[in-house]
Amino acid sequence: MTLHFTIPAMDFSAAGKASTEVKKLLSSIGFDSSLVKRVAVAMYEGEMNVAIHGGGGQAEVNLDPAQIKIRFIDHGPGIADIDLAMTEGYSTASEEVRSMGFGAGMGLPNMKRNADALEISSAVNEGTTVTLVWRLGAVS
Amino acid sequence: MKVREIAEILDAAFFAGEEFADLEVQAACGADLMSDVMAFVKERVVLLTGLMNPQVLRTADLLDIKVVVFVRGKKPTNDLIEIAKETGTILLSTKYSMFLACGRLYEAGLRNGGVREIA
Ligand SMILES: Nc1ncnc2c1ncn2[C@@H]1O[C@H](COP(=O)(O)OP(=O)(O)OP(=O)(O)O)[C@@H](O)[C@H]1O
Ligand SMILES: [Mg+2]
């Protein structure tokens, strides 16, 4: 099963809707609640990043018996230094974004911590793709 | 500690979810940055915050946080109350500052921070 979501740029009231929907779906399928929470948290961080930094984009959620895969795609400014972006506390978020409670520079590290695998591919001025995977069945 | 006791200790008013006041919580977390809440909160906590916007409730819902206390006398607006009713979240408002609200709960025996180990 594949679900598609559009993530509008800088729309704080919409951001988080996709994660909430996916969380509900996974719970209703009967996934373990701690796995559901890990997926929900990582997806919310991913959604916020696309909305705040990526200029809006797409999320693609793929469920199959072996894994849960979530891919975020945007065509925004890209990430010049991925290692730096992965550092806890590093953030380029604006004052406005911080006043909303975001921009602690914790999102990408938090996604990595909550997923079994995280892959980022990005090119400056072309965009960013972030892929998260949770393997099912195996103990993670 | 029951949410009802938390409300008493903080001299706080309910703005949503008073019918769930017998809910037990074991831990509390005070934060204004939702990114930090997402990164550190591990257990079901009562969240104390000075931030007031829909993202607070969205974050709470995603993390299964059932109780949100707004500090420094901030009263939730109607749109927030509506969201809280939908998600079954308890909303409280206290006139105490973040420091004093956390301190009062700590003194009353709510000592667990509910966060993962911080290296
Ligand atoms: N999709 C993206 N496009 C461009 N830059 C990005 C993207 N995602 C992240 N970044 C860059 O990486 C930095 C770190 O991202 P991270 O999610 O860890 O923190 P943040 O979004 O700034 O704050 P937080 O997630 O804690 O609210 C961002 O500040 C931004 O510079
Ligand atoms: Mg982020």
PDB file of C-alpha atoms and ligand atoms in Angstrom:
ATOM      1  CA  MET A   1       0.000   0.000   0.000  1.00  0.00           C
ATOM      2  CA  THR A   2       1.305   3.442  -0.895  1.00  0.00           C
ATOM      3  CA  LEU A   3      -0.058   6.743   0.391  1.00  0.00           C
ATOM      4  CA  HIS A   4       0.793  10.154  -0.982  1.00  0.00           C
ATOM      5  CA  PHE A   5       0.668  13.428   0.882  1.00  0.00           C
ATOM      6  CA  THR A   6       1.310  16.954  -0.284  1.00  0.00           C
ATOM      7  CA  ILE A   7       3.105  19.142   2.245  1.00  0.00           C
ATOM      8  CA  PRO A   8       2.522  22.860   1.710  1.00  0.00           C
ATOM      9  CA  ALA A   9       5.338  25.330   2.414  1.00  0.00           C
ATOM     10  CA  MET A  10       5.309  27.093   5.781  1.00  0.00           C
ATOM     11  CA  ASP A  11       1.752  26.042   6.534  1.00  0.00           C
ATOM     12  CA  PHE A  12       1.925  25.361  10.240  1.00  0.00           C
ATOM     13  CA  SER A  13      -1.671  24.362  10.599  1.00  0.00           C
ATOM     14  CA  ALA A  14      -1.420  21.717   7.874  1.00  0.00           C
ATOM     15  CA  ALA A  15       1.986  20.386   8.914  1.00  0.00           C
ATOM     16  CA  GLY A  16       1.481  17.330  11.041  1.00  0.00           C
ATOM     17  CA  LYS A  17      -1.769  16.257   9.419  1.00  0.00           C
ATOM     18  CA  ALA A  18      -0.107  13.547   7.362  1.00  0.00           C
ATOM     19  CA  SER A  19       1.715  12.198  10.425  1.00  0.00           C
ATOM     20  CA  THR A  20      -1.482  12.155  12.447  1.00  0.00           C
ATOM     21  CA  GLU A  21      -3.244  10.272   9.673  1.00  0.00           C
ATOM     22  CA  VAL A  22      -0.446   7.737   9.312  1.00  0.00           C
ATOM     23  CA  LYS A  23      -0.316   7.260  13.073  1.00  0.00           C
ATOM     24  CA  LYS A  24      -4.032   6.460  13.133  1.00  0.00           C
ATOM     25  CA  LEU A  25      -3.703   4.077  10.205  1.00  0.00           C
ATOM     26  CA  LEU A  26      -0.780   2.173  11.726  1.00  0.00           C
ATOM     27  CA  SER A  27      -2.560   1.871  15.079  1.00  0.00           C
ATOM     28  CA  SER A  28      -5.705   0.608  13.396  1.00  0.00           C
ATOM     29  CA  ILE A  29      -3.688  -2.015  11.511  1.00  0.00           C
ATOM     30  CA  GLY A  30      -2.470  -3.165  14.919  1.00  0.00           C
ATOM     31  CA  PHE A  31       1.217  -2.243  14.885  1.00  0.00           C
ATOM     32  CA  ASP A  32       2.901  -2.129  18.290  1.00  0.00           C
ATOM     33  CA  SER A  33       2.291   1.260  19.919  1.00  0.00           C
ATOM     34  CA  SER A  34       5.973   2.046  20.473  1.00  0.00           C
ATOM     35  CA  LEU A  35       6.686   1.441  16.784  1.00  0.00           C
ATOM     36  CA  VAL A  36       3.703   3.613  15.873  1.00  0.00           C
ATOM     37  CA  LYS A  37       5.046   6.414  18.042  1.00  0.00           C
ATOM     38  CA  ARG A  38       8.528   6.180  16.527  1.00  0.00           C
ATOM     39  CA  VAL A  39       7.089   6.370  13.023  1.00  0.00           C
ATOM     40  CA  ALA A  40       4.773   9.245  13.964  1.00  0.00           C
ATOM     41  CA  VAL A  41       7.553  11.293  15.549  1.00  0.00           C
ATOM     42  CA  ALA A  42       9.966  10.770  12.654  1.00  0.00           C
ATOM     43  CA  MET A  43       7.286  11.530  10.110  1.00  0.00           C
ATOM     44  CA  TYR A  44       6.260  14.719  11.895  1.00  0.00           C
ATOM     45  CA  GLU A  45       9.875  15.933  11.947  1.00  0.00           C
ATOM     46  CA  GLY A  46      10.159  15.083   8.251  1.00  0.00           C
ATOM     47  CA  GLU A  47       6.962  16.906   7.425  1.00  0.00           C
ATOM     48  CA  MET A  48       8.063  19.979   9.355  1.00  0.00           C
ATOM     49  CA  ASN A  49      11.405  20.009   7.555  1.00  0.00           C
ATOM     50  CA  VAL A  50       9.788  19.864   4.128  1.00  0.00           C
ATOM     51  CA  ALA A  51       7.360  22.625   5.124  1.00  0.00           C
ATOM     52  CA  ILE A  52       9.934  24.864   6.841  1.00  0.00           C
ATOM     53  CA  HIS A  53      13.184  24.290   4.946  1.00  0.00           C
ATOM     54  CA  GLY A  54      12.226  22.520   1.726  1.00  0.00           C
ATOM     55  CA  GLY A  55       9.669  24.979   0.393  1.00  0.00           C
ATOM     56  CA  GLY A  56       6.968  22.314   0.511  1.00  0.00           C
ATOM     57  CA  GLY A  57       6.943  18.934  -1.200  1.00  0.00           C
ATOM     58  CA  GLN A  58       5.641  15.402  -0.987  1.00  0.00           C
ATOM     59  CA  ALA A  59       5.603  12.507   1.401  1.00  0.00           C
ATOM     60  CA  GLU A  60       5.212   8.964   0.180  1.00  0.00           C
ATOM     61  CA  VAL A  61       4.388   6.262   2.701  1.00  0.00           C
ATOM     62  CA  ASN A  62       4.907   2.694   1.624  1.00  0.00           C
ATOM     63  CA  LEU A  63       3.698  -0.246   3.679  1.00  0.00           C
ATOM     64  CA  ASP A  64       4.542  -3.821   2.866  1.00  0.00           C
ATOM     65  CA  PRO A  65       4.970  -6.944   5.003  1.00  0.00           C
ATOM     66  CA  ALA A  66       8.725  -6.448   5.279  1.00  0.00           C
ATOM     67  CA  GLN A  67       8.987  -2.738   6.022  1.00  0.00           C
ATOM     68  CA  ILE A  68       7.510   0.691   6.469  1.00  0.00           C
ATOM     69  CA  LYS A  69       9.181   3.184   4.186  1.00  0.00           C
ATOM     70  CA  ILE A  70       8.575   6.934   4.201  1.00  0.00           C
ATOM     71  CA  ARG A  71      10.137   9.193   1.621  1.00  0.00           C
ATOM     72  CA  PHE A  72      10.088  12.997   1.731  1.00  0.00           C
ATOM     73  CA  ILE A  73      10.775  14.801  -1.508  1.00  0.00           C
ATOM     74  CA  ASP A  74      11.201  18.536  -2.011  1.00  0.00           C
ATOM     75  CA  HIS A  75      12.686  20.795  -4.640  1.00  0.00           C
ATOM     76  CA  GLY A  76      13.895  23.441  -2.243  1.00  0.00           C
ATOM     77  CA  PRO A  77      17.359  24.857  -1.553  1.00  0.00           C
ATOM     78  CA  GLY A  78      18.963  21.492  -0.700  1.00  0.00           C
ATOM     79  CA  ILE A  79      21.422  20.765   2.099  1.00  0.00           C
ATOM     80  CA  ALA A  80      25.036  21.748   1.408  1.00  0.00           C
ATOM     81  CA  ASP A  81      26.590  19.874   4.329  1.00  0.00           C
ATOM     82  CA  ILE A  82      24.586  16.838   5.413  1.00  0.00           C
ATOM     83  CA  ASP A  83      26.887  15.943   8.335  1.00  0.00           C
ATOM     84  CA  LEU A  84      26.445  19.435   9.719  1.00  0.00           C
ATOM     85  CA  ALA A  85      22.662  19.255   9.267  1.00  0.00           C
ATOM     86  CA  MET A  86      22.689  15.967  11.202  1.00  0.00           C
ATOM     87  CA  THR A  87      24.429  17.597  14.189  1.00  0.00           C
ATOM     88  CA  GLU A  88      22.176  18.072  17.213  1.00  0.00           C
ATOM     89  CA  GLY A  89      21.523  21.761  17.732  1.00  0.00           C
ATOM     90  CA  TYR A  90      22.391  22.882  14.200  1.00  0.00           C
ATOM     91  CA  SER A  91      19.548  24.855  12.685  1.00  0.00           C
ATOM     92  CA  THR A  92      19.049  27.570  10.103  1.00  0.00           C
ATOM     93  CA  ALA A  93      15.423  28.122  11.159  1.00  0.00           C
ATOM     94  CA  SER A  94      14.224  31.715  11.298  1.00  0.00           C
ATOM     95  CA  GLU A  95      13.130  33.593  14.405  1.00  0.00           C
ATOM     96  CA  GLU A  96       9.521  33.169  13.282  1.00  0.00           C
ATOM     97  CA  VAL A  97       9.908  29.396  13.115  1.00  0.00           C
ATOM     98  CA  ARG A  98      11.559  29.349  16.543  1.00  0.00           C
ATOM     99  CA  SER A  99       8.732  31.324  18.042  1.00  0.00           C
ATOM    100  CA  MET A 100       6.415  28.524  16.901  1.00  0.00           C
ATOM    101  CA  GLY A 101       8.418  26.021  18.957  1.00  0.00           C
ATOM    102  CA  PHE A 102      10.619  24.609  16.198  1.00  0.00           C
ATOM    103  CA  GLY A 103      14.200  25.120  15.108  1.00  0.00           C
ATOM    104  CA  ALA A 104      16.031  23.386  17.944  1.00  0.00           C
ATOM    105  CA  GLY A 105      18.137  21.532  15.390  1.00  0.00           C
ATOM    106  CA  MET A 106      16.891  18.226  16.748  1.00  0.00           C
ATOM    107  CA  GLY A 107      14.716  17.012  13.885  1.00  0.00           C
ATOM    108  CA  LEU A 108      17.118  15.060  11.670  1.00  0.00           C
ATOM    109  CA  PRO A 109      18.954  13.415  14.609  1.00  0.00           C
ATOM    110  CA  ASN A 110      15.580  12.563  16.073  1.00  0.00           C
ATOM    111  CA  MET A 111      14.465  10.972  12.794  1.00  0.00           C
ATOM    112  CA  LYS A 112      17.638   8.918  12.736  1.00  0.00           C
ATOM    113  CA  ARG A 113      17.111   7.781  16.323  1.00  0.00           C
ATOM    114  CA  ASN A 114      13.526   6.720  15.699  1.00  0.00           C
ATOM    115  CA  ALA A 115      13.977   4.922  12.378  1.00  0.00           C
ATOM    116  CA  ASP A 116      15.905   1.748  11.579  1.00  0.00           C
ATOM    117  CA  ALA A 117      17.527   3.523   8.656  1.00  0.00           C
ATOM    118  CA  LEU A 118      17.755   7.094   7.416  1.00  0.00           C
ATOM    119  CA  GLU A 119      19.131   8.165   4.070  1.00  0.00           C
ATOM    120  CA  ILE A 120      19.500  11.722   2.831  1.00  0.00           C
ATOM    121  CA  SER A 121      20.304  12.695  -0.698  1.00  0.00           C
ATOM    122  CA  SER A 122      20.442  16.345  -1.526  1.00  0.00           C
ATOM    123  CA  ALA A 123      21.800  18.759  -4.090  1.00  0.00           C
ATOM    124  CA  VAL A 124      22.070  22.489  -3.539  1.00  0.00           C
ATOM    125  CA  ASN A 125      19.338  24.387  -5.406  1.00  0.00           C
ATOM    126  CA  GLU A 126      17.766  21.135  -6.595  1.00  0.00           C
ATOM    127  CA  GLY A 127      16.187  19.676  -3.517  1.00  0.00           C
ATOM    128  CA  THR A 128      16.303  17.024  -0.874  1.00  0.00           C
ATOM    129  CA  THR A 129      15.051  13.470  -0.513  1.00  0.00           C
ATOM    130  CA  VAL A 130      14.964  11.882   2.911  1.00  0.00           C
ATOM    131  CA  THR A 131      14.108   8.203   3.224  1.00  0.00           C
ATOM    132  CA  LEU A 132      13.178   6.477   6.458  1.00  0.00           C
ATOM    133  CA  VAL A 133      12.812   2.737   6.869  1.00  0.00           C
ATOM    134  CA  TRP A 134      11.484   0.509   9.648  1.00  0.00           C
ATOM    135  CA  ARG A 135      12.032  -3.204   9.175  1.00  0.00           C
ATOM    136  CA  LEU A 136       9.147  -5.334  10.317  1.00  0.00           C
ATOM    137  CA  GLY A 137       9.364  -8.732  11.886  1.00  0.00           C
ATOM    138  CA  ALA A 138      13.004  -8.436  12.844  1.00  0.00           C
ATOM    139  CA  VAL A 139      13.842  -7.092  16.310  1.00  0.00           C
ATOM    140  CA  SER A 140      15.188  -3.599  15.903  1.00  0.00           C
TER     141      SER A 140
ATOM    142  CA  MET B   1      -0.411  11.483  40.635  1.00  0.00           C
ATOM    143  CA  LYS B   2      -3.899  12.177  39.348  1.00  0.00           C
ATOM    144  CA  VAL B   3      -4.531  15.090  36.993  1.00  0.00           C
ATOM    145  CA  ARG B   4      -7.060  16.359  39.534  1.00  0.00           C
ATOM    146  CA  GLU B   5      -4.235  16.718  42.108  1.00  0.00           C
ATOM    147  CA  ILE B   6      -2.018  18.429  39.551  1.00  0.00           C
ATOM    148  CA  ALA B   7      -4.764  20.968  38.948  1.00  0.00           C
ATOM    149  CA  GLU B   8      -5.065  21.582  42.703  1.00  0.00           C
ATOM    150  CA  ILE B   9      -1.320  21.925  43.264  1.00  0.00           C
ATOM    151  CA  LEU B  10      -1.046  24.389  40.392  1.00  0.00           C
ATOM    152  CA  ASP B  11      -4.263  26.151  41.248  1.00  0.00           C
ATOM    153  CA  ALA B  12      -5.103  25.505  37.614  1.00  0.00           C
ATOM    154  CA  ALA B  13      -8.353  25.693  35.677  1.00  0.00           C
ATOM    155  CA  PHE B  14      -9.536  23.044  33.228  1.00  0.00           C
ATOM    156  CA  PHE B  15     -10.224  24.197  29.675  1.00  0.00           C
ATOM    157  CA  ALA B  16     -10.829  20.729  28.219  1.00  0.00           C
ATOM    158  CA  GLY B  17     -11.001  17.149  29.387  1.00  0.00           C
ATOM    159  CA  GLU B  18     -12.095  17.723  32.963  1.00  0.00           C
ATOM    160  CA  GLU B  19     -13.992  14.443  32.679  1.00  0.00           C
ATOM    161  CA  PHE B  20     -10.605  12.653  32.496  1.00  0.00           C
ATOM    162  CA  ALA B  21      -9.333  14.259  35.726  1.00  0.00           C
ATOM    163  CA  ASP B  22      -8.793  10.870  37.368  1.00  0.00           C
ATOM    164  CA  LEU B  23      -6.111   9.949  34.850  1.00  0.00           C
ATOM    165  CA  GLU B  24      -2.793   9.001  36.485  1.00  0.00           C
ATOM    166  CA  VAL B  25       0.489  10.457  35.269  1.00  0.00           C
ATOM    167  CA  GLN B  26       3.931   9.338  36.400  1.00  0.00           C
ATOM    168  CA  ALA B  27       6.148  11.979  34.858  1.00  0.00           C
ATOM    169  CA  ALA B  28       6.278  15.603  33.789  1.00  0.00           C
ATOM    170  CA  CYS B  29       8.197  17.640  31.262  1.00  0.00           C
ATOM    171  CA  GLY B  30       8.516  21.416  30.953  1.00  0.00           C
ATOM    172  CA  ALA B  31       9.430  22.726  27.494  1.00  0.00           C
ATOM    173  CA  ASP B  32       8.763  25.558  25.080  1.00  0.00           C
ATOM    174  CA  LEU B  33      10.422  23.920  22.102  1.00  0.00           C
ATOM    175  CA  MET B  34       8.324  21.192  20.562  1.00  0.00           C
ATOM    176  CA  SER B  35      11.417  19.839  18.800  1.00  0.00           C
ATOM    177  CA  ASP B  36      12.873  19.125  22.232  1.00  0.00           C
ATOM    178  CA  VAL B  37       9.693  17.444  23.383  1.00  0.00           C
ATOM    179  CA  MET B  38       9.815  15.253  20.285  1.00  0.00           C
ATOM    180  CA  ALA B  39      13.480  14.469  20.820  1.00  0.00           C
ATOM    181  CA  PHE B  40      13.523  13.702  24.524  1.00  0.00           C
ATOM    182  CA  VAL B  41      10.138  12.674  25.861  1.00  0.00           C
ATOM    183  CA  LYS B  42       9.879   8.936  26.239  1.00  0.00           C
ATOM    184  CA  GLU B  43       6.994   8.315  28.589  1.00  0.00           C
ATOM    185  CA  ARG B  44       3.461   9.571  28.773  1.00  0.00           C
ATOM    186  CA  VAL B  45       4.019  12.833  30.583  1.00  0.00           C
ATOM    187  CA  VAL B  46       2.152  15.910  31.593  1.00  0.00           C
ATOM    188  CA  LEU B  47       3.591  18.639  29.398  1.00  0.00           C
ATOM    189  CA  LEU B  48       4.060  22.098  30.902  1.00  0.00           C
ATOM    190  CA  THR B  49       4.628  24.796  28.314  1.00  0.00           C
ATOM    191  CA  GLY B  50       4.590  28.536  27.780  1.00  0.00           C
ATOM    192  CA  LEU B  51       3.966  28.060  24.077  1.00  0.00           C
ATOM    193  CA  MET B  52       0.416  28.315  22.843  1.00  0.00           C
ATOM    194  CA  ASN B  53      -0.369  27.179  19.307  1.00  0.00           C
ATOM    195  CA  PRO B  54      -1.934  24.180  17.522  1.00  0.00           C
ATOM    196  CA  GLN B  55       1.509  22.556  17.106  1.00  0.00           C
ATOM    197  CA  VAL B  56       1.692  22.014  20.856  1.00  0.00           C
ATOM    198  CA  LEU B  57      -1.448  19.905  20.703  1.00  0.00           C
ATOM    199  CA  ARG B  58      -0.347  18.177  17.517  1.00  0.00           C
ATOM    200  CA  THR B  59       2.951  17.257  19.151  1.00  0.00           C
ATOM    201  CA  ALA B  60       1.138  16.067  22.271  1.00  0.00           C
ATOM    202  CA  ASP B  61      -1.227  13.918  20.238  1.00  0.00           C
ATOM    203  CA  LEU B  62       1.594  12.303  18.248  1.00  0.00           C
ATOM    204  CA  LEU B  63       3.462  11.481  21.471  1.00  0.00           C
ATOM    205  CA  ASP B  64       0.381  10.219  23.345  1.00  0.00           C
ATOM    206  CA  ILE B  65       0.683  13.101  25.811  1.00  0.00           C
ATOM    207  CA  LYS B  66      -2.762  13.401  27.398  1.00  0.00           C
ATOM    208  CA  VAL B  67      -2.260  16.458  29.634  1.00  0.00           C
ATOM    209  CA  VAL B  68      -0.996  19.910  28.668  1.00  0.00           C
ATOM    210  CA  VAL B  69      -0.566  22.705  31.226  1.00  0.00           C
ATOM    211  CA  PHE B  70      -0.143  26.262  29.958  1.00  0.00           C
ATOM    212  CA  VAL B  71       1.938  28.303  32.389  1.00  0.00           C
ATOM    213  CA  ARG B  72       2.123  32.026  33.206  1.00  0.00           C
ATOM    214  CA  GLY B  73      -1.645  32.393  33.085  1.00  0.00           C
ATOM    215  CA  LYS B  74      -1.997  31.736  29.365  1.00  0.00           C
ATOM    216  CA  LYS B  75      -5.510  30.621  28.559  1.00  0.00           C
ATOM    217  CA  PRO B  76      -6.096  28.372  25.559  1.00  0.00           C
ATOM    218  CA  THR B  77      -8.052  29.912  22.714  1.00  0.00           C
ATOM    219  CA  ASN B  78     -11.204  28.303  21.343  1.00  0.00           C
ATOM    220  CA  ASP B  79      -9.460  26.694  18.379  1.00  0.00           C
ATOM    221  CA  LEU B  80      -7.075  24.932  20.765  1.00  0.00           C
ATOM    222  CA  ILE B  81      -9.931  23.809  22.987  1.00  0.00           C
ATOM    223  CA  GLU B  82     -11.657  22.350  19.919  1.00  0.00           C
ATOM    224  CA  ILE B  83      -8.536  20.400  18.913  1.00  0.00           C
ATOM    225  CA  ALA B  84      -8.129  19.138  22.488  1.00  0.00           C
ATOM    226  CA  LYS B  85     -11.694  17.868  22.544  1.00  0.00           C
ATOM    227  CA  GLU B  86     -11.105  16.003  19.300  1.00  0.00           C
ATOM    228  CA  THR B  87      -7.903  14.383  20.505  1.00  0.00           C
ATOM    229  CA  GLY B  88      -9.097  13.780  24.070  1.00  0.00           C
ATOM    230  CA  THR B  89      -6.361  15.956  25.558  1.00  0.00           C
ATOM    231  CA  ILE B  90      -6.753  17.604  28.961  1.00  0.00           C
ATOM    232  CA  LEU B  91      -5.953  21.336  28.944  1.00  0.00           C
ATOM    233  CA  LEU B  92      -5.057  23.208  32.109  1.00  0.00           C
ATOM    234  CA  SER B  93      -3.980  26.786  32.688  1.00  0.00           C
ATOM    235  CA  THR B  94      -2.003  27.940  35.734  1.00  0.00           C
ATOM    236  CA  LYS B  95      -0.888  31.401  36.758  1.00  0.00           C
ATOM    237  CA  TYR B  96       2.450  30.039  37.990  1.00  0.00           C
ATOM    238  CA  SER B  97       5.592  30.537  35.929  1.00  0.00           C
ATOM    239  CA  MET B  98       7.272  27.529  34.337  1.00  0.00           C
ATOM    240  CA  PHE B  99       9.846  27.350  37.139  1.00  0.00           C
ATOM    241  CA  LEU B 100       7.327  27.581  39.954  1.00  0.00           C
ATOM    242  CA  ALA B 101       4.830  25.227  38.324  1.00  0.00           C
ATOM    243  CA  CYS B 102       7.509  22.566  37.794  1.00  0.00           C
ATOM    244  CA  GLY B 103       8.822  23.174  41.303  1.00  0.00           C
ATOM    245  CA  ARG B 104       5.437  22.732  42.911  1.00  0.00           C
ATOM    246  CA  LEU B 105       4.810  19.448  41.118  1.00  0.00           C
ATOM    247  CA  TYR B 106       8.285  18.209  41.977  1.00  0.00           C
ATOM    248  CA  GLU B 107       7.802  19.088  45.622  1.00  0.00           C
ATOM    249  CA  ALA B 108       4.470  17.294  45.635  1.00  0.00           C
ATOM    250  CA  GLY B 109       6.225  14.103  44.554  1.00  0.00           C
ATOM    251  CA  LEU B 110       6.079  14.102  40.754  1.00  0.00           C
ATOM    252  CA  ARG B 111       9.812  13.563  40.304  1.00  0.00           C
ATOM    253  CA  ASN B 112      10.195  11.668  37.053  1.00  0.00           C
ATOM    254  CA  GLY B 113      11.198  13.710  33.995  1.00  0.00           C
ATOM    255  CA  GLY B 114       9.876  11.113  31.541  1.00  0.00           C
ATOM    256  CA  VAL B 115      12.734  11.679  29.117  1.00  0.00           C
ATOM    257  CA  ARG B 116      15.243   9.310  27.599  1.00  0.00           C
ATOM    258  CA  GLU B 117      18.760   9.283  29.014  1.00  0.00           C
ATOM    259  CA  ILE B 118      20.689  12.335  27.857  1.00  0.00           C
ATOM    260  CA  ALA B 119      24.328  11.574  27.106  1.00  0.00           C
TER     261      ALA B 119
HETATM  262  N1  LIG C   1      14.344  19.506   3.397  1.00  0.00           N
HETATM  263  C1  LIG C   1      15.338  20.351   3.693  1.00  0.00           C
HETATM  264  N2  LIG C   1      15.774  21.250   2.777  1.00  0.00           N
HETATM  265  C2  LIG C   1      16.778  22.107   3.073  1.00  0.00           C
HETATM  266  N3  LIG C   1      17.419  22.141   4.256  1.00  0.00           N
HETATM  267  C3  LIG C   1      17.029  21.275   5.209  1.00  0.00           C
HETATM  268  C4  LIG C   1      15.979  20.329   4.990  1.00  0.00           C
HETATM  269  N4  LIG C   1      15.830  19.596   6.104  1.00  0.00           N
HETATM  270  C5  LIG C   1      16.736  20.061   6.987  1.00  0.00           C
HETATM  271  N5  LIG C   1      17.469  21.067   6.462  1.00  0.00           N
HETATM  272  C6  LIG C   1      18.582  21.801   7.095  1.00  0.00           C
HETATM  273  O1  LIG C   1      19.106  21.026   8.167  1.00  0.00           O
HETATM  274  C7  LIG C   1      19.000  21.762   9.395  1.00  0.00           C
HETATM  275  C8  LIG C   1      18.777  20.798  10.542  1.00  0.00           C
HETATM  276  O2  LIG C   1      17.504  20.172  10.412  1.00  0.00           O
HETATM  277  P1  LIG C   1      16.782  19.609  11.729  1.00  0.00           P
HETATM  278  O3  LIG C   1      15.463  19.048  11.346  1.00  0.00           O
HETATM  279  O4  LIG C   1      17.724  18.705  12.439  1.00  0.00           O
HETATM  280  O5  LIG C   1      16.609  20.916  12.627  1.00  0.00           O
HETATM  281  P2  LIG C   1      15.586  22.133  12.440  1.00  0.00           P
HETATM  282  O6  LIG C   1      14.518  21.749  11.480  1.00  0.00           O
HETATM  283  O7  LIG C   1      16.352  23.351  12.134  1.00  0.00           O
HETATM  284  O8  LIG C   1      14.975  22.249  13.901  1.00  0.00           O
HETATM  285  P3  LIG C   1      13.949  21.206  14.577  1.00  0.00           P
HETATM  286  O9  LIG C   1      13.802  20.034  13.658  1.00  0.00           O
HETATM  287  O10 LIG C   1      14.561  20.850  15.872  1.00  0.00           O
HETATM  288  O11 LIG C   1      12.673  21.954  14.732  1.00  0.00           O
HETATM  289  C9  LIG C   1      17.892  22.756   9.159  1.00  0.00           C
HETATM  290  O12 LIG C   1      17.953  23.879  10.007  1.00  0.00           O
HETATM  291  C10 LIG C   1      18.136  23.123   7.696  1.00  0.00           C
HETATM  292  O13 LIG C   1      19.209  24.034   7.581  1.00  0.00           O
HETATM  293 MG    MG C   2      13.488  19.963  11.678  1.00  0.00          MG
END
